[in-house]
Short mmCIF file of C-alpha atoms and ligand atoms in Angstrom, two decimals:
data_model
loop_
_atom_site.label_atom_id
_atom_site.label_comp_id
_atom_site.label_asym_id
_atom_site.label_seq_id
_atom_site.Cartn_x
_atom_site.Cartn_y
_atom_site.Cartn_z
CA MET T 1435 0.04 -0.06 0.04
CA VAL T 1436 1.41 3.36 -1.08
CA VAL T 1437 -0.66 5.78 1.02
CA PRO T 1438 0.10 8.96 -1.01
CA ARG T 1439 -1.44 7.26 -4.20
CA LEU T 1440 -4.48 6.32 -2.01
CA ILE T 1441 -4.94 9.90 -0.99
CA GLU T 1442 -4.45 11.05 -4.45
CA ARG T 1443 -7.23 8.51 -5.75
CA LYS T 1444 -9.70 9.49 -3.08
CA ARG T 1445 -8.78 13.24 -3.76
CA SER T 1446 -9.98 12.96 -7.30
CA GLY T 1447 -13.14 11.17 -6.29
CA GLN T 1448 -12.34 7.48 -7.14
CA ALA T 1449 -13.36 4.79 -4.81
CA LEU T 1450 -10.68 2.83 -2.86
CA ARG T 1451 -10.88 -1.02 -2.54
CA ASP T 1452 -12.00 -2.94 0.55
CA ASP T 1453 -8.62 -4.27 0.95
CA GLU T 1454 -7.29 -0.81 0.88
CA TRP T 1455 -9.65 0.37 3.52
CA ARG T 1456 -8.59 -2.49 5.70
CA GLU T 1457 -4.80 -1.87 5.30
CA LEU T 1458 -5.43 1.82 5.96
CA VAL T 1459 -7.26 1.45 9.20
CA ALA T 1460 -5.10 -1.30 10.33
CA GLY T 1461 -1.97 0.62 9.59
CA TYR T 1462 -3.35 3.57 11.22
CA THR T 1463 -4.41 1.98 14.34
CA ALA T 1464 -1.03 0.22 14.71
CA GLY T 1465 0.90 3.50 14.18
CA THR T 1466 2.44 2.80 10.65
CA VAL T 1467 0.10 5.27 8.78
CA PRO T 1468 1.03 8.47 10.30
CA ASP T 1469 -1.44 11.30 11.27
CA TYR T 1470 -0.46 13.74 8.60
CA GLN T 1471 -1.36 11.04 5.91
CA MET T 1472 -4.57 10.14 7.73
CA SER T 1473 -5.65 13.80 7.84
CA ALA T 1474 -5.07 14.18 4.29
CA LEU T 1475 -7.26 11.15 3.51
CA LEU T 1476 -9.95 12.24 5.85
CA MET T 1477 -10.03 15.71 4.18
CA ALA T 1478 -10.48 14.02 0.85
CA VAL T 1479 -13.35 11.88 2.16
CA MET T 1480 -14.89 15.18 3.56
CA PHE T 1481 -15.02 16.66 0.12
CA LYS T 1482 -15.51 13.47 -2.04
CA GLY T 1483 -17.62 11.30 0.29
CA LEU T 1484 -17.51 7.51 0.15
CA THR T 1485 -19.50 5.03 -1.99
CA HIS T 1486 -21.74 2.56 -0.24
CA GLN T 1487 -19.18 -0.09 -0.69
CA GLU T 1488 -16.36 2.01 0.76
CA LEU T 1489 -18.58 2.96 3.62
CA ALA T 1490 -19.31 -0.59 4.55
CA ALA T 1491 -15.50 -1.57 4.02
CA LEU T 1492 -14.35 1.55 6.41
CA THR T 1493 -16.97 0.54 8.85
CA GLY T 1494 -16.17 -3.04 8.93
CA ALA T 1495 -12.32 -2.14 9.07
CA MET T 1496 -13.03 0.03 12.16
CA LEU T 1497 -15.17 -2.70 13.79
CA ASP T 1498 -12.38 -5.22 13.18
CA SER T 1499 -9.66 -3.05 14.93
CA GLY T 1500 -10.99 -4.24 18.36
CA ALA T 1501 -13.22 -6.75 20.19
CA ARG T 1502 -16.92 -7.36 20.23
CA PHE T 1503 -19.68 -8.34 22.80
CA THR T 1504 -19.84 -12.14 22.71
CA ARG T 1505 -23.04 -13.64 21.50
CA THR T 1506 -24.02 -17.18 22.40
CA ALA T 1507 -26.65 -18.89 20.11
CA GLY T 1508 -30.34 -18.28 20.92
CA GLY T 1509 -31.25 -16.14 23.89
CA ALA T 1510 -33.31 -12.87 23.87
CA PRO T 1511 -33.16 -10.85 20.61
CA ARG T 1512 -30.36 -8.03 21.48
CA VAL T 1513 -31.39 -4.39 20.57
CA ASP T 1514 -29.81 -1.08 21.39
CA LYS T 1515 -30.68 2.67 20.82
CA HIS T 1516 -28.23 5.37 19.94
CA SER T 1517 -28.81 9.02 20.06
CA THR T 1518 -26.72 11.61 18.36
CA GLY T 1519 -27.11 13.71 21.42
CA GLY T 1520 -29.07 16.37 23.16
CA VAL T 1521 -29.99 18.28 26.31
CA GLY T 1522 -32.24 16.89 28.91
CA ASP T 1523 -32.39 13.61 26.88
CA LYS T 1524 -32.66 10.86 29.55
CA THR T 1525 -34.54 8.40 27.29
CA SER T 1526 -31.88 5.77 27.54
CA LEU T 1527 -32.24 5.64 31.43
CA ILE T 1528 -35.86 4.72 30.82
CA LEU T 1529 -35.62 2.47 27.78
CA ALA T 1530 -32.82 0.07 28.84
CA PRO T 1531 -34.78 -1.35 32.01
CA LEU T 1532 -38.09 -0.97 30.26
CA LEU T 1533 -37.14 -2.99 27.17
CA ALA T 1534 -35.14 -5.54 29.31
CA ALA T 1535 -38.56 -5.99 31.51
CA CYS T 1536 -40.10 -6.71 27.99
CA GLY T 1537 -37.61 -9.68 27.24
CA VAL T 1538 -35.40 -7.74 25.13
CA ALA T 1539 -31.58 -7.90 25.86
CA VAL T 1540 -30.19 -4.36 25.78
CA PRO T 1541 -26.36 -3.87 25.90
CA MET T 1542 -26.25 -0.23 26.16
CA MET T 1543 -22.86 1.26 25.57
CA SER T 1544 -23.04 5.08 25.99
CA GLY T 1545 -20.77 8.11 26.04
CA ARG T 1546 -20.07 11.02 28.40
CA GLY T 1547 -21.36 14.59 27.95
CA LEU T 1548 -19.13 16.90 26.16
CA GLY T 1549 -19.88 20.33 25.15
CA HIS T 1550 -23.52 21.28 25.40
CA THR T 1551 -24.92 17.94 25.32
CA GLY T 1552 -25.35 15.55 28.21
CA GLY T 1553 -24.01 11.94 28.44
CA THR T 1554 -25.83 8.81 29.76
CA LEU T 1555 -22.77 7.70 31.78
CA ASP T 1556 -22.66 10.84 33.65
CA LYS T 1557 -26.25 10.69 34.49
CA LEU T 1558 -25.90 7.07 35.60
CA GLU T 1559 -22.83 8.05 37.88
CA ALA T 1560 -24.96 10.47 39.65
CA ILE T 1561 -26.57 7.24 41.43
CA PRO T 1562 -24.24 6.98 44.61
CA GLY T 1563 -21.78 3.94 43.86
CA PHE T 1564 -23.02 3.23 40.28
CA THR T 1565 -20.13 2.08 38.06
CA THR T 1566 -20.26 2.32 34.33
CA GLN T 1567 -16.61 0.90 33.83
CA LEU T 1568 -17.18 -2.83 33.16
CA SER T 1569 -15.06 -5.26 31.08
CA LEU T 1570 -16.64 -6.52 28.08
CA GLU T 1571 -16.52 -10.00 29.87
CA ALA T 1572 -18.50 -8.68 32.80
CA ALA T 1573 -20.91 -6.89 30.66
CA ALA T 1574 -21.71 -9.96 28.50
CA ARG T 1575 -22.25 -11.87 31.78
CA GLN T 1576 -24.60 -9.34 33.24
CA LEU T 1577 -26.51 -9.14 29.89
CA ASP T 1578 -27.10 -12.92 30.04
CA ASP T 1579 -28.08 -12.55 33.83
CA ILE T 1580 -30.37 -9.68 33.83
CA GLY T 1581 -31.11 -8.80 30.26
CA VAL T 1582 -29.47 -5.13 30.58
CA VAL T 1583 -26.09 -3.53 31.11
CA MET T 1584 -25.19 0.02 30.87
CA LEU T 1585 -21.45 0.78 30.39
CA GLY T 1586 -18.94 3.13 28.85
CA GLN T 1587 -17.12 2.18 25.72
CA THR T 1588 -14.27 -0.06 26.89
CA GLU T 1589 -10.81 0.29 25.57
CA GLU T 1590 -11.21 -2.98 23.68
CA ILE T 1591 -14.01 -1.67 21.39
CA VAL T 1592 -13.07 -0.03 18.14
CA PRO T 1593 -9.69 1.47 19.12
CA ALA T 1594 -9.57 2.76 15.57
CA ASP T 1595 -12.42 5.20 16.28
CA ARG T 1596 -10.76 6.60 19.38
CA LYS T 1597 -7.72 7.53 17.26
CA LEU T 1598 -9.56 8.66 14.25
CA TYR T 1599 -12.21 10.75 16.16
CA ALA T 1600 -9.46 12.54 17.94
CA LEU T 1601 -7.80 13.30 14.64
CA ARG T 1602 -10.92 14.48 13.14
CA ASP T 1603 -11.68 16.73 15.85
CA VAL T 1604 -8.36 18.71 15.17
CA THR T 1605 -8.46 18.63 11.41
CA GLY T 1606 -11.99 19.92 10.64
CA THR T 1607 -13.22 16.74 9.45
CA VAL T 1608 -15.85 15.77 12.10
CA GLU T 1609 -18.95 16.89 9.96
CA SER T 1610 -18.68 14.34 7.40
CA ILE T 1611 -21.71 12.11 7.16
CA PRO T 1612 -19.73 9.04 6.18
CA LEU T 1613 -17.16 9.54 8.70
CA ILE T 1614 -19.81 10.10 11.46
CA THR T 1615 -21.69 7.01 10.09
CA ALA T 1616 -18.58 4.87 10.17
CA SER T 1617 -17.71 6.08 13.83
CA ILE T 1618 -21.11 5.47 15.20
CA MET T 1619 -22.04 2.26 13.47
CA SER T 1620 -18.60 0.55 13.96
CA LYS T 1621 -19.12 0.91 17.74
CA LYS T 1622 -22.90 -0.15 17.80
CA LEU T 1623 -22.13 -3.02 15.45
CA ALA T 1624 -19.47 -4.18 18.17
CA GLU T 1625 -22.50 -5.02 20.36
CA ALA T 1626 -23.50 -7.66 18.03
CA LEU T 1627 -27.15 -6.69 17.96
CA ASP T 1628 -30.18 -7.83 16.23
CA GLY T 1629 -31.49 -4.46 15.91
CA LEU T 1630 -30.57 -0.94 16.46
CA VAL T 1631 -32.74 2.16 16.81
CA LEU T 1632 -31.02 5.53 16.05
CA ASP T 1633 -32.57 8.77 17.44
CA VAL T 1634 -31.19 11.39 15.24
CA LYS T 1635 -31.83 14.88 16.73
CA VAL T 1636 -32.78 17.76 14.49
CA GLY T 1637 -33.03 21.58 15.48
CA SER T 1638 -30.66 24.18 16.88
CA GLY T 1639 -29.38 21.92 19.72
CA ALA T 1640 -28.60 19.03 17.56
CA PHE T 1641 -25.17 17.87 16.35
CA ILE T 1642 -26.53 18.29 12.90
CA PRO T 1643 -29.34 20.80 13.01
CA GLU T 1644 -30.65 20.97 9.60
CA PRO T 1645 -33.34 18.38 8.88
CA ALA T 1646 -32.21 17.57 5.40
CA ARG T 1647 -28.54 16.62 6.55
CA ALA T 1648 -29.92 15.02 9.59
CA ARG T 1649 -32.08 12.85 7.43
CA GLU T 1650 -29.14 12.26 5.16
CA LEU T 1651 -27.26 10.97 8.07
CA ALA T 1652 -30.08 8.83 9.40
CA ARG T 1653 -30.54 7.08 5.96
CA THR T 1654 -26.74 6.53 5.60
CA MET T 1655 -26.56 4.86 9.08
CA VAL T 1656 -29.59 2.75 8.37
CA ALA T 1657 -28.15 1.67 5.09
CA VAL T 1658 -24.77 0.69 6.77
CA GLY T 1659 -26.65 -1.11 9.71
CA GLU T 1660 -28.76 -3.20 7.32
CA ARG T 1661 -25.95 -4.07 5.10
CA ALA T 1662 -24.13 -5.46 8.04
CA GLY T 1663 -26.86 -7.67 9.07
CA CYS T 1664 -28.43 -5.38 11.85
CA ARG T 1665 -31.85 -4.31 11.43
CA THR T 1666 -31.69 -0.63 11.80
CA VAL T 1667 -34.46 2.12 12.11
CA ALA T 1668 -33.87 5.77 12.51
CA LEU T 1669 -36.23 8.33 14.21
CA LEU T 1670 -35.69 12.09 13.61
CA THR T 1671 -36.70 13.72 16.78
CA ALA T 1672 -36.83 17.37 18.06
CA MET T 1673 -33.87 19.12 19.82
CA ASP T 1674 -35.07 22.69 19.31
CA ARG T 1675 -35.67 22.70 22.95
CA PRO T 1676 -34.40 20.63 26.10
CA LEU T 1677 -36.34 17.20 26.29
CA GLY T 1678 -38.59 16.87 29.34
CA ARG T 1679 -38.70 18.64 32.71
CA THR T 1680 -35.04 18.57 33.55
CA ALA T 1681 -31.36 19.06 32.44
CA GLY T 1682 -28.61 18.04 34.73
CA ASN T 1683 -27.39 14.84 35.80
CA ALA T 1684 -28.99 13.81 39.01
CA LEU T 1685 -32.15 15.85 38.12
CA GLU T 1686 -32.41 13.71 35.03
CA VAL T 1687 -32.22 10.51 37.07
CA ARG T 1688 -34.99 11.62 39.17
CA GLU T 1689 -37.10 12.47 36.10
CA ALA T 1690 -36.38 9.07 34.39
CA VAL T 1691 -37.25 7.32 37.76
CA GLU T 1692 -40.62 9.05 37.81
CA ALA T 1693 -41.18 7.99 34.11
CA LEU T 1694 -40.43 4.49 35.20
CA LYS T 1695 -43.15 4.84 37.84
CA GLY T 1696 -45.74 6.09 35.15
CA GLU T 1697 -45.41 9.74 36.04
CA GLY T 1698 -43.33 10.84 33.02
CA ARG T 1699 -44.15 14.16 31.34
CA ALA T 1700 -45.84 13.96 28.05
CA ASP T 1701 -42.91 15.25 25.94
CA LEU T 1702 -40.43 12.85 27.42
CA LEU T 1703 -42.84 10.01 27.19
CA GLU T 1704 -43.60 10.65 23.46
CA VAL T 1705 -40.12 10.53 22.29
CA THR T 1706 -39.15 7.64 24.72
CA LEU T 1707 -42.13 5.51 23.86
CA ALA T 1708 -41.70 6.10 20.05
CA LEU T 1709 -38.27 4.72 20.46
CA GLY T 1710 -39.35 1.92 22.58
CA VAL T 1711 -41.87 0.81 20.10
CA ALA T 1712 -39.30 0.79 17.38
CA MET T 1713 -36.75 -1.22 19.56
CA LEU T 1714 -39.42 -3.65 20.52
CA ARG T 1715 -40.85 -4.12 16.89
CA LEU T 1716 -37.07 -5.01 15.95
CA ALA T 1717 -36.91 -7.46 18.51
CA ARG T 1718 -40.36 -8.84 17.66
CA PRO T 1719 -41.07 -8.13 14.00
CA ALA T 1720 -44.61 -9.72 14.09
CA VAL T 1721 -45.84 -7.01 16.72
CA THR T 1722 -47.70 -4.14 15.54
CA ALA T 1723 -46.83 -0.60 16.70
CA ALA T 1724 -50.17 -0.59 18.77
CA GLU T 1725 -49.28 -3.69 20.45
CA ALA T 1726 -45.82 -2.66 21.15
CA MET T 1727 -46.97 0.46 22.61
CA SER T 1728 -49.40 -1.30 25.06
CA THR T 1729 -46.83 -3.67 25.94
CA LEU T 1730 -44.54 -0.64 27.10
CA ARG T 1731 -47.25 1.12 28.83
CA ASP T 1732 -48.32 -2.15 30.62
CA THR T 1733 -44.77 -2.92 31.59
CA ILE T 1734 -44.31 0.46 33.17
CA ALA T 1735 -47.79 0.27 34.95
CA SER T 1736 -47.21 -3.17 36.53
CA GLY T 1737 -44.02 -1.90 37.94
CA ALA T 1738 -41.72 -4.31 36.15
CA ALA T 1739 -39.71 -1.69 34.32
CA LEU T 1740 -38.94 0.04 37.77
CA GLU T 1741 -38.07 -3.20 39.29
CA ARG T 1742 -35.68 -4.04 36.40
CA MET T 1743 -33.90 -0.61 37.14
CA ALA T 1744 -33.73 -1.65 40.69
CA VAL T 1745 -31.80 -4.85 39.68
CA LEU T 1746 -29.72 -2.88 37.22
CA VAL T 1747 -28.51 -0.31 39.68
CA GLU T 1748 -27.77 -2.89 42.41
CA ARG T 1749 -25.87 -5.13 39.80
CA GLN T 1750 -23.76 -2.28 38.83
CA GLY T 1751 -22.86 -1.09 42.50
CA GLY T 1752 -25.51 1.57 42.87
CA ASP T 1753 -27.76 2.37 45.76
CA PRO T 1754 -31.09 1.05 44.76
CA ARG T 1755 -32.85 3.06 47.47
CA VAL T 1756 -32.64 6.21 45.29
CA LEU T 1757 -35.40 4.73 43.18
CA SER T 1758 -37.91 5.16 46.21
CA ARG T 1759 -35.98 7.85 48.06
CA PRO T 1760 -34.82 10.40 45.37
CA GLU T 1761 -33.42 12.72 48.21
CA LEU T 1762 -30.52 10.19 48.36
CA LEU T 1763 -29.28 11.51 45.03
CA PRO T 1764 -26.88 14.38 44.93
CA VAL T 1765 -28.64 17.68 45.80
CA ALA T 1766 -27.35 21.15 45.02
CA PRO T 1767 -27.04 23.48 48.09
CA VAL T 1768 -28.90 26.49 46.22
CA ARG T 1769 -32.46 26.12 44.71
CA ARG T 1770 -33.77 29.30 42.94
CA GLU T 1771 -37.09 29.43 41.32
CA LEU T 1772 -37.84 31.86 38.46
CA THR T 1773 -41.22 33.30 38.05
CA ALA T 1774 -42.67 35.99 35.88
CA ALA T 1775 -45.28 38.74 36.82
CA GLU T 1776 -47.81 38.02 33.93
CA GLN T 1777 -48.98 34.98 32.03
CA PHE T 1778 -47.08 33.97 28.91
CA THR T 1779 -46.51 30.91 26.50
CA MET T 1780 -43.55 29.05 27.23
CA PRO T 1781 -41.25 29.41 24.21
CA PRO T 1782 -38.71 26.77 23.01
CA LEU T 1783 -35.54 27.82 24.80
CA SER T 1784 -32.27 27.11 22.86
CA PRO T 1785 -31.15 23.74 23.98
CA ARG T 1786 -27.48 24.76 23.10
CA ALA T 1787 -27.58 27.75 25.42
CA VAL T 1788 -29.13 25.52 28.12
CA GLY T 1789 -26.63 23.04 27.82
CA GLU T 1790 -23.82 25.48 27.84
CA LEU T 1791 -25.21 27.08 31.07
CA ILE T 1792 -25.26 23.74 32.77
CA VAL T 1793 -21.58 23.29 31.96
CA GLU T 1794 -21.11 26.87 33.39
CA LEU T 1795 -22.95 25.61 36.52
CA GLY T 1796 -20.36 22.66 36.66
CA GLY T 1797 -22.78 19.85 35.44
CA GLY T 1798 -20.99 19.30 32.19
CA ARG T 1799 -17.54 19.24 30.50
CA ARG T 1800 -15.62 21.75 28.51
CA ILE T 1801 -12.64 19.36 28.07
CA ALA T 1802 -12.72 15.43 28.64
CA SER T 1803 -10.84 15.76 31.70
CA ASP T 1804 -13.19 18.06 33.59
CA THR T 1805 -15.05 16.70 36.48
CA VAL T 1806 -18.84 16.79 36.57
CA ASN T 1807 -20.98 18.21 39.59
CA PRO T 1808 -23.96 15.68 39.48
CA ALA T 1809 -26.26 17.99 41.59
CA VAL T 1810 -26.63 21.20 39.54
CA GLY T 1811 -28.90 21.63 36.73
CA ILE T 1812 -32.12 23.41 35.64
CA GLU T 1813 -35.74 22.31 35.74
CA PHE T 1814 -38.36 23.60 33.34
CA PRO T 1815 -41.77 22.93 34.98
CA VAL T 1816 -43.75 24.03 31.66
CA MET T 1817 -43.43 22.32 28.28
CA ALA T 1818 -42.63 24.60 25.34
CA GLY T 1819 -45.97 25.80 23.92
CA ALA T 1820 -48.03 25.77 27.20
CA PRO T 1821 -49.19 28.80 29.23
CA VAL T 1822 -47.30 29.61 32.30
CA ASP T 1823 -49.54 31.56 34.80
CA GLY T 1824 -48.52 34.86 36.37
CA ASP T 1825 -46.41 34.18 39.32
CA ALA T 1826 -45.92 30.53 38.45
CA GLN T 1827 -42.43 28.98 38.06
CA TRP T 1828 -41.10 28.56 34.70
CA ALA T 1829 -37.48 27.46 35.71
CA VAL T 1830 -35.93 26.18 38.82
CA ILE T 1831 -32.09 26.49 39.01
CA HIS T 1832 -30.01 24.06 41.20
CA ALA T 1833 -26.71 25.70 41.71
CA GLN T 1834 -23.50 25.07 44.03
CA ASN T 1835 -23.56 28.70 45.30
CA GLU T 1836 -25.75 31.96 45.30
CA ALA T 1837 -23.40 33.65 42.55
CA ALA T 1838 -23.78 30.80 40.18
CA ALA T 1839 -27.54 30.89 40.63
CA ASP T 1840 -27.63 34.58 40.09
CA HIS T 1841 -25.74 34.13 36.99
CA ALA T 1842 -27.95 31.29 35.65
CA GLY T 1843 -31.02 33.35 36.55
CA ARG T 1844 -29.63 36.31 34.34
CA VAL T 1845 -28.82 34.00 31.47
CA LEU T 1846 -32.19 32.13 31.57
CA ARG T 1847 -34.13 35.43 31.54
CA GLU T 1848 -32.29 36.63 28.63
CA LEU T 1849 -32.91 33.22 26.92
CA LEU T 1850 -36.52 33.53 27.57
CA ASP T 1851 -36.86 37.20 26.11
CA GLU T 1852 -34.73 36.06 23.18
CA ALA T 1853 -36.97 32.91 22.43
CA SER T 1854 -40.17 35.01 23.17
CA ARG T 1855 -39.30 37.68 20.64
CA SER T 1856 -38.13 35.22 17.93
CA GLY T 1857 -41.50 33.37 18.45
CA GLY T 1858 -40.65 30.52 16.11
CA ASP T 1859 -42.58 27.37 15.60
CA ILE T 1860 -41.95 24.27 17.85
CA LEU T 1861 -40.77 21.09 15.90
CA PRO T 1862 -42.89 18.02 16.18
CA LEU T 1863 -41.27 15.87 18.80
CA VAL T 1864 -41.04 12.80 16.58
CA MET T 1865 -40.63 13.96 13.04
CA GLU T 1866 -40.07 11.10 10.85
CA THR T 1867 -39.12 7.38 10.86
CA ILE T 1868 -36.60 5.84 8.37
CA SER T 1869 -36.21 2.26 7.80
CA ALA T 1870 -34.82 0.01 5.22
CA GLY T 1871 -37.89 0.13 3.02
CA ASP T 1872 -37.17 4.03 2.81
CA LEU T 1873 -33.83 3.60 1.15
CA GLU T 1874 -32.78 3.70 -2.57
CA PRO T 1875 -31.12 0.33 -3.62
CA PRO T 1876 -27.43 0.60 -3.23
CA GLU T 1877 -25.29 1.33 -6.32
CA GLY T 1878 -24.88 -1.72 -8.62
CA ALA T 1879 -28.00 -3.31 -7.18
N1 LIG A 2041 -20.41 10.58 17.69
C1 LIG A 2041 -19.70 9.57 17.43
O1 LIG A 2041 -19.42 8.59 18.18
N2 LIG A 2041 -18.86 9.81 16.23
C2 LIG A 2041 -18.97 10.83 15.33
O2 LIG A 2041 -18.25 10.82 14.39
C3 LIG A 2041 -19.88 11.91 15.72
C4 LIG A 2041 -20.67 11.64 16.88
#
């Protein structure tokens, strides 16, 4: 392999062969292909894209750079969900135990919050004692035993992505749809799934805000999943305002537990159940959407979903008493309610700005090594589009000290003014579903 020739071919829009992608990825992971050559190649991909065949080859080569979850024959159907990231998105905390209680095996491998978006691992670690650092072997054992495991990406999974993502981050090559697809799908395929549901966020707080590009990403990921033998469905969902009532790690655990008790707010439930229906139908293709919905609702109503959460928390070292006594979760010293003198309609507050405010409060990270304060965050008692009565609370700040609460109050009032002035429409929470039948046949078919 002569790397400069491969870069030149890609730069002029030609496709590289499967074996060339394999050698490139293996060489880069092993350190024989240097960063400067890989950077040039990534930039060529950014401008020229990849064919379906190349994308499958790149994803497969990345997948093969590391270990996978083991899979014994038979057993429960294995399904996971992945989100492109949002603010207030605690759907994973609800879906993992809920689907497990419906007989689906859920190996949920998640990330940490970075920038304005939150991360499932940080939320779980708000539960005293909960560990998300499990070996693949321990995770596979737990999955067999209780049908659910929630863990961080281990060192063994797709090491090529760890290196490539760090390089993309500093070479202006993150926003390439084929590169995002290979990065996400190689990690998800390492879970040896039967089915995968992708929650692709759309709107100002989304990784890719524009609906057309988000749709393209969704279609590309569905195509790669299906081609790799994993049934894949994508939902486009709204991230033009935070999802649900809370943003901030411990607050979101509380809200997720309420949802598992059947007390979830309508916006959170709508997105969670839409994703859950898609997951359940991938596990059991004969089930209709209406049947899947009633199974999910019954599993919450019976207490089985909450019970599975208790088993999960205990198994991963957490204190299961937080499920019945949420005051055992970290609580911020300062609680500040924001009210308005007159009635108004709650506008969609910028999730990006809310996420950045949570980082300022200490609840998120600017750089990967920052530590996170699990207790801080913001509650939004009223859904976007609903009226807020005069004197009623429209936000509640949970801060580490008075000065931080003062600052958050100022920022939130500005955000409210700005959002009220711009008076934009609110996106539908669940905008579109994309599955294999919605794709064009691949080239050469
Ligand atoms: N998340 C990932 O895991 N990879 C990307 O490239 C983008 C988002």
